[in-house]
Amino acid sequence: ADYQYIKTETDGRVGIVWLNRPDVLNALNRKMVYEILSAFEAYDRDEDVRVILLAGKGRAFAAGADIEEMAEDDAVSMELLNQFADWDRLSLTKKPVIGAVHGYCLGGGFELALVCDLLFAADDAQFAFPEIKLGVMPGAGGTQRLTKLIGKSRALEWIWGGDMHTSKEAVELGIVNRLYPKDLLFKEAIQYARLLSEKPPLAVRLIKEAVHKAVDVPLQEGMYFERKNFYLLFSSEDQKEGMQAFVEKRKAEFKGR
Ligand code: HXC
């Protein structure tokens, strides 16, 4: 596909989305968010792709929403624009999304990272919600997703503070899964994505759905939800294949059906 602000490529069964507006540190304008969404949705429908990897070109992952673009907005123009419908759809992606973050990961860029299922970061990554310095606040899930990840008190400290946090802090708080030296980050992330792409895809996606459910609903409701997904997998060819292969002491060939 022809994109203006992102680049896509596949590596085996991994669909890669590159944020590609490096002269403004990948500041996210609305068209760019729409392009990211289009790429995610295309990969989600593509049976040859099993895992999505999101990373940034240039010296940053993303330094936030495009400030120039929103500077003149008002409440009514934003309501009519309904840009966050695209953000909501980003989080409906069924396949796993791995984020590989280096350099600045700020504001809307941080919110985009928080949409990813797992985050790997370079040791130079810096995280912040600087919105407060602009007289506003996060609007694409920052106050909600960060709070669910690190708790109320720390989230308030980060979002009121607006200042930069290191990737080491982000790992310690559970925002980031793994840290790598900058020149190894992408290699390690793609390696992980490849391994994940060899796992039975239906199980992978139903696990994603169930774990995300746990963040949102009371335990018993989540338990019922988990059970339905568990049962559903017993209608798959991959369940038959996986268990048969175990019995026959051979390696399973998963098809995603
Ligand atoms: C538009 C941006 C930008 C942004 C950087 N640039 N961030 N343009 N929107 N968010 C542009 C700069 O204007 C500059 O363009 C070029 O990128 C390089 O940036 P510099 O400032 O020259 O680089 P540096 O000195 O290294 O400083 C990096 C920085 C700083 C600390 C990240 O750029 C900065 O503070 N940026 C804004 C960060 C921010 O406030 N993000 C939150 C946005 S609000 P020129 O043309 O001068 O070379 C938000 C709300 C989300 O995200 C709501 C939901 C969508």
Tab-separated table of C-alpha atoms and ligand atoms in Angstrom:
chain	number	residue	atom	x	y	z
A	1	ALA	CA	0.000	0.000	0.000
A	2	ASP	CA	1.032	3.591	-0.571
A	3	TYR	CA	1.480	5.418	2.700
A	4	GLN	CA	2.767	8.905	3.285
A	5	TYR	CA	3.840	8.771	6.936
A	6	ILE	CA	4.504	5.106	7.600
A	7	LYS	CA	6.314	2.266	5.879
A	8	THR	CA	5.265	-1.348	5.921
A	9	GLU	CA	7.187	-4.507	5.134
A	10	THR	CA	6.897	-8.156	6.054
A	11	ASP	CA	9.558	-10.444	7.445
A	12	GLY	CA	8.257	-13.990	7.150
A	13	ARG	CA	4.982	-13.952	9.048
A	14	VAL	CA	5.742	-10.717	10.856
A	15	GLY	CA	4.095	-7.576	9.533
A	16	ILE	CA	6.221	-4.534	10.336
A	17	VAL	CA	4.863	-1.001	10.605
A	18	TRP	CA	7.482	1.761	10.660
A	19	LEU	CA	6.515	5.226	11.863
A	20	ASN	CA	8.212	7.242	9.174
A	21	ARG	CA	8.079	10.967	9.708
A	22	PRO	CA	11.575	11.308	11.123
A	23	ASP	CA	12.101	15.049	10.489
A	24	VAL	CA	9.511	15.795	13.208
A	25	LEU	CA	10.436	12.818	15.423
A	26	ASN	CA	7.440	10.880	14.103
A	27	ALA	CA	4.922	13.379	15.485
A	28	LEU	CA	1.569	11.760	14.877
A	29	ASN	CA	-0.772	13.749	12.719
A	30	ARG	CA	-4.245	12.392	12.086
A	31	LYS	CA	-3.502	11.021	8.656
A	32	MET	CA	-0.563	9.128	10.133
A	33	VAL	CA	-2.755	7.562	12.829
A	34	TYR	CA	-5.223	6.586	10.123
A	35	GLU	CA	-2.392	5.024	8.126
A	36	ILE	CA	-1.195	3.059	11.159
A	37	LEU	CA	-4.761	1.840	11.666
A	38	SER	CA	-5.078	0.887	7.980
A	39	ALA	CA	-1.840	-1.092	8.141
A	40	PHE	CA	-2.868	-2.850	11.364
A	41	GLU	CA	-6.256	-3.767	9.900
A	42	ALA	CA	-4.704	-5.024	6.665
A	43	TYR	CA	-2.254	-7.220	8.597
A	44	ASP	CA	-5.052	-8.397	10.853
A	45	ARG	CA	-6.937	-9.706	7.801
A	46	ASP	CA	-3.861	-11.117	6.067
A	47	GLU	CA	-3.580	-14.840	6.757
A	48	ASP	CA	0.120	-14.789	5.968
A	49	VAL	CA	0.784	-12.378	8.835
A	50	ARG	CA	0.648	-13.595	12.417
A	51	VAL	CA	2.350	-10.892	14.462
A	52	ILE	CA	2.588	-7.123	14.034
A	53	LEU	CA	5.709	-5.192	14.968
A	54	LEU	CA	5.605	-1.422	15.419
A	55	ALA	CA	8.760	0.702	15.472
A	56	GLY	CA	9.979	4.185	14.600
A	57	LYS	CA	12.407	5.402	11.936
A	58	GLY	CA	14.905	8.094	12.822
A	59	ARG	CA	15.939	9.140	16.308
A	60	ALA	CA	12.610	8.571	18.090
A	61	PHE	CA	9.675	6.218	18.352
A	62	ALA	CA	7.253	9.166	18.421
A	63	ALA	CA	7.408	12.561	20.154
A	64	GLY	CA	3.636	12.820	20.503
A	65	ALA	CA	0.668	14.040	18.589
A	66	ASP	CA	1.431	16.735	16.024
A	67	ILE	CA	1.207	19.912	18.097
A	68	GLU	CA	0.962	22.199	15.061
A	69	GLU	CA	-2.005	20.271	13.759
A	70	MET	CA	-4.019	20.550	16.973
A	71	ALA	CA	-2.950	24.028	18.082
A	72	GLU	CA	-5.979	25.733	16.534
A	73	ASP	CA	-8.552	23.072	17.406
A	74	ASP	CA	-11.496	23.694	19.677
A	75	ALA	CA	-13.798	21.318	21.516
A	76	VAL	CA	-16.439	21.337	18.809
A	77	SER	CA	-14.008	20.749	15.933
A	78	MET	CA	-12.564	17.821	17.891
A	79	GLU	CA	-15.983	16.374	18.650
A	80	LEU	CA	-16.935	16.584	14.973
A	81	LEU	CA	-13.633	15.118	13.874
A	82	ASN	CA	-13.945	12.140	16.252
A	83	GLN	CA	-10.275	11.234	15.759
A	84	PHE	CA	-10.279	8.873	18.707
A	85	ALA	CA	-12.521	6.436	16.865
A	86	ASP	CA	-9.353	5.468	14.964
A	87	TRP	CA	-7.447	5.028	18.224
A	88	ASP	CA	-10.241	2.826	19.584
A	89	ARG	CA	-10.015	0.642	16.499
A	90	LEU	CA	-6.235	0.301	16.917
A	91	SER	CA	-6.840	-1.513	20.178
A	92	LEU	CA	-9.288	-3.901	18.518
A	93	THR	CA	-6.447	-5.542	16.576
A	94	LYS	CA	-6.730	-9.285	17.129
A	95	LYS	CA	-3.177	-10.285	16.336
A	96	PRO	CA	-0.365	-9.572	18.770
A	97	VAL	CA	1.246	-6.161	18.439
A	98	ILE	CA	4.817	-5.815	19.648
A	99	GLY	CA	6.194	-2.313	20.073
A	100	ALA	CA	9.915	-1.620	19.748
A	101	VAL	CA	10.602	1.769	21.271
A	102	HIS	CA	13.739	3.903	21.095
A	103	GLY	CA	14.430	7.560	21.748
A	104	TYR	CA	11.458	9.741	22.610
A	105	CYS	CA	8.174	8.057	23.418
A	106	LEU	CA	5.994	10.987	24.408
A	107	GLY	CA	2.353	11.931	24.731
A	108	GLY	CA	0.386	10.373	21.893
A	109	GLY	CA	3.498	8.363	21.011
A	110	PHE	CA	3.472	6.889	24.508
A	111	GLU	CA	-0.250	6.223	24.135
A	112	LEU	CA	0.452	4.414	20.880
A	113	ALA	CA	3.093	2.338	22.672
A	114	LEU	CA	0.545	1.520	25.382
A	115	VAL	CA	-1.776	0.103	22.711
A	116	CYS	CA	0.900	-2.526	21.980
A	117	ASP	CA	0.582	-5.856	23.760
A	118	LEU	CA	4.260	-6.048	24.642
A	119	LEU	CA	6.929	-3.381	24.632
A	120	PHE	CA	10.617	-3.814	24.054
A	121	ALA	CA	12.725	-0.723	24.547
A	122	ALA	CA	16.189	0.530	23.769
A	123	ASP	CA	18.222	1.727	26.708
A	124	ASP	CA	18.004	5.264	25.274
A	125	ALA	CA	14.193	5.305	25.289
A	126	GLN	CA	12.537	8.138	27.214
A	127	PHE	CA	8.921	8.122	28.261
A	128	ALA	CA	6.744	11.054	29.256
A	129	PHE	CA	3.302	12.558	29.122
A	130	PRO	CA	4.293	16.201	28.480
A	131	GLU	CA	0.702	17.293	27.743
A	132	ILE	CA	0.490	19.181	31.052
A	133	LYS	CA	3.177	21.545	29.768
A	134	LEU	CA	0.902	22.382	26.845
A	135	GLY	CA	-2.048	23.079	29.143
A	136	VAL	CA	-3.822	19.849	28.309
A	137	MET	CA	-3.800	16.173	29.258
A	138	PRO	CA	-3.501	12.797	27.538
A	139	GLY	CA	-6.511	12.077	25.344
A	140	ALA	CA	-5.820	8.769	23.640
A	141	GLY	CA	-5.926	6.524	26.671
A	142	GLY	CA	-2.904	7.721	28.650
A	143	THR	CA	-4.694	8.348	31.951
A	144	GLN	CA	-6.507	5.021	31.661
A	145	ARG	CA	-3.908	2.622	30.314
A	146	LEU	CA	-0.981	3.924	32.350
A	147	THR	CA	-3.074	3.783	35.543
A	148	LYS	CA	-4.082	0.201	34.880
A	149	LEU	CA	-0.433	-0.681	34.332
A	150	ILE	CA	1.326	1.116	37.181
A	151	GLY	CA	-1.432	2.172	39.602
A	152	LYS	CA	-3.066	5.455	40.532
A	153	SER	CA	-0.340	7.151	42.538
A	154	ARG	CA	2.462	6.550	40.106
A	155	ALA	CA	0.289	7.420	37.115
A	156	LEU	CA	-0.653	10.755	38.705
A	157	GLU	CA	2.987	11.467	39.442
A	158	TRP	CA	3.985	10.752	35.849
A	159	ILE	CA	1.115	12.613	34.199
A	160	TRP	CA	1.132	15.649	36.529
A	161	GLY	CA	4.906	15.776	36.331
A	162	GLY	CA	5.167	15.678	32.561
A	163	ASP	CA	8.871	14.905	32.765
A	164	MET	CA	10.983	12.219	31.153
A	165	HIS	CA	11.397	8.750	32.599
A	166	THR	CA	14.105	6.314	31.611
A	167	SER	CA	13.499	2.964	30.003
A	168	LYS	CA	14.979	1.394	33.140
A	169	GLU	CA	12.174	2.937	35.205
A	170	ALA	CA	9.671	1.790	32.607
A	171	VAL	CA	10.907	-1.796	32.897
A	172	GLU	CA	10.850	-1.711	36.672
A	173	LEU	CA	7.237	-0.536	36.657
A	174	GLY	CA	6.154	-3.162	34.146
A	175	ILE	CA	5.449	-0.747	31.287
A	176	VAL	CA	8.237	-2.252	29.206
A	177	ASN	CA	8.918	-5.988	29.000
A	178	ARG	CA	12.554	-6.007	27.958
A	179	LEU	CA	15.451	-3.614	27.534
A	180	TYR	CA	18.140	-3.851	24.864
A	181	PRO	CA	21.097	-1.817	23.703
A	182	LYS	CA	19.828	0.465	20.955
A	183	ASP	CA	21.572	-1.291	18.071
A	184	LEU	CA	20.126	-4.660	19.115
A	185	LEU	CA	16.549	-3.572	19.804
A	186	PHE	CA	15.058	-4.198	16.394
A	187	LYS	CA	16.894	-7.472	15.902
A	188	GLU	CA	15.697	-8.788	19.249
A	189	ALA	CA	12.145	-7.582	18.687
A	190	ILE	CA	11.888	-9.251	15.295
A	191	GLN	CA	13.397	-12.401	16.730
A	192	TYR	CA	10.736	-12.486	19.431
A	193	ALA	CA	7.999	-11.730	16.882
A	194	ARG	CA	9.208	-14.606	14.711
A	195	LEU	CA	9.056	-17.043	17.617
A	196	LEU	CA	5.566	-15.863	18.500
A	197	SER	CA	4.510	-16.246	14.863
A	198	GLU	CA	5.284	-19.965	15.059
A	199	LYS	CA	2.836	-20.532	17.880
A	200	PRO	CA	-0.742	-21.600	17.133
A	201	PRO	CA	-2.304	-18.315	15.965
A	202	LEU	CA	-5.822	-18.948	17.252
A	203	ALA	CA	-4.544	-19.721	20.734
A	204	VAL	CA	-2.316	-16.640	20.557
A	205	ARG	CA	-5.220	-14.341	19.697
A	206	LEU	CA	-7.700	-15.833	22.142
A	207	ILE	CA	-5.100	-15.522	24.900
A	208	LYS	CA	-4.642	-11.860	23.965
A	209	GLU	CA	-8.382	-11.311	24.133
A	210	ALA	CA	-8.721	-13.063	27.492
A	211	VAL	CA	-5.768	-11.297	29.110
A	212	HIS	CA	-7.022	-7.895	27.949
A	213	LYS	CA	-10.415	-8.839	29.366
A	214	ALA	CA	-8.829	-9.422	32.762
A	215	VAL	CA	-7.728	-5.793	32.847
A	216	ASP	CA	-11.332	-4.662	32.454
A	217	VAL	CA	-13.812	-6.931	34.188
A	218	PRO	CA	-14.431	-8.584	37.586
A	219	LEU	CA	-12.738	-11.952	38.102
A	220	GLN	CA	-15.722	-14.249	37.697
A	221	GLU	CA	-16.789	-12.545	34.479
A	222	GLY	CA	-13.236	-12.949	33.185
A	223	MET	CA	-13.255	-16.616	34.205
A	224	TYR	CA	-16.386	-17.248	32.125
A	225	PHE	CA	-14.839	-15.409	29.226
A	226	GLU	CA	-11.644	-17.437	29.475
A	227	ARG	CA	-13.640	-20.671	29.528
A	228	LYS	CA	-15.514	-19.804	26.313
A	229	ASN	CA	-12.230	-19.100	24.564
A	230	PHE	CA	-10.780	-22.338	25.940
A	231	TYR	CA	-13.780	-24.296	24.609
A	232	LEU	CA	-13.575	-22.482	21.270
A	233	LEU	CA	-10.022	-23.722	20.729
A	234	PHE	CA	-11.320	-27.291	20.910
A	235	SER	CA	-13.115	-26.626	17.627
A	236	SER	CA	-9.841	-25.824	15.929
A	237	GLU	CA	-7.720	-28.056	13.746
A	238	ASP	CA	-4.698	-26.739	15.612
A	239	GLN	CA	-5.949	-28.227	18.899
A	240	LYS	CA	-6.317	-31.652	17.244
A	241	GLU	CA	-2.923	-31.273	15.596
A	242	GLY	CA	-1.208	-29.999	18.754
A	243	MET	CA	-2.451	-32.835	20.938
A	244	GLN	CA	-1.965	-35.500	18.253
A	245	ALA	CA	1.609	-34.333	17.684
A	246	PHE	CA	2.270	-34.647	21.418
A	247	VAL	CA	0.936	-38.195	21.449
A	248	GLU	CA	2.955	-39.097	18.330
A	249	LYS	CA	6.062	-37.405	19.765
A	250	ARG	CA	6.533	-35.100	16.772
A	251	LYS	CA	6.555	-31.362	16.205
A	252	ALA	CA	3.112	-29.824	15.632
A	253	GLU	CA	2.345	-27.961	12.399
A	254	PHE	CA	-0.048	-25.157	13.251
A	255	LYS	CA	-2.232	-23.663	10.538
A	256	GLY	CA	-4.303	-21.067	12.313
A	257	ARG	CA	-7.568	-22.893	11.688
B	1	HXC	C1	4.999	18.563	16.117
B	1	HXC	C2	7.171	18.115	16.701
B	1	HXC	C3	6.738	17.403	17.847
B	1	HXC	C4	5.328	17.289	18.067
B	1	HXC	C5	8.883	17.348	17.801
B	1	HXC	N1	8.509	18.061	16.718
B	1	HXC	N2	7.832	16.938	18.494
B	1	HXC	N3	6.309	18.712	15.873
B	1	HXC	N4	4.508	17.889	17.172
B	1	HXC	N5	4.827	16.615	19.102
B	1	HXC	C6	9.380	18.669	15.710
B	1	HXC	C7	10.068	19.915	16.218
B	1	HXC	O1	9.209	21.029	16.125
B	1	HXC	C8	11.231	20.010	15.265
B	1	HXC	O2	10.775	20.509	14.043
B	1	HXC	C9	11.615	18.553	15.018
B	1	HXC	O3	10.454	17.796	15.403
B	1	HXC	C10	12.758	18.097	15.886
B	1	HXC	O4	12.485	18.417	17.229
B	1	HXC	P1	13.462	19.333	18.144
B	1	HXC	O5	12.608	19.965	19.186
B	1	HXC	O6	14.311	20.203	17.316
B	1	HXC	O7	14.381	18.187	18.797
B	1	HXC	P2	15.024	18.155	20.252
B	1	HXC	O8	15.655	19.479	20.578
B	1	HXC	O9	15.856	16.935	20.299
B	1	HXC	O10	13.788	17.988	21.246
B	1	HXC	C11	13.014	16.837	21.209
B	1	HXC	C12	11.745	16.990	22.068
B	1	HXC	C13	10.951	18.233	21.641
B	1	HXC	C14	12.144	17.103	23.564
B	1	HXC	C15	10.937	15.704	21.895
B	1	HXC	O11	10.798	18.211	20.219
B	1	HXC	C16	9.604	18.319	22.240
B	1	HXC	O12	9.439	18.693	23.400
B	1	HXC	N6	8.550	17.975	21.467
B	1	HXC	C17	7.180	18.030	21.895
B	1	HXC	C18	6.851	16.860	22.769
B	1	HXC	C19	5.398	16.911	23.257
B	1	HXC	O13	4.995	17.876	23.899
B	1	HXC	N7	4.643	15.874	22.944
B	1	HXC	C20	3.265	15.778	23.383
B	1	HXC	C21	2.369	16.356	22.359
B	1	HXC	S1	0.724	16.449	22.941
B	1	HXC	P3	11.620	21.641	13.238
B	1	HXC	O14	10.734	21.979	12.070
B	1	HXC	O15	11.844	22.780	14.202
B	1	HXC	O16	12.897	20.938	12.859
B	1	HXC	C22	0.085	14.911	22.675
B	1	HXC	C23	-1.374	14.742	22.975
B	1	HXC	C24	-1.904	13.434	22.488
B	1	HXC	O17	0.747	14.039	22.266
B	1	HXC	C25	-3.383	13.474	22.408
B	1	HXC	C26	-3.944	12.270	21.719
B	1	HXC	C27	-3.682	12.171	20.242
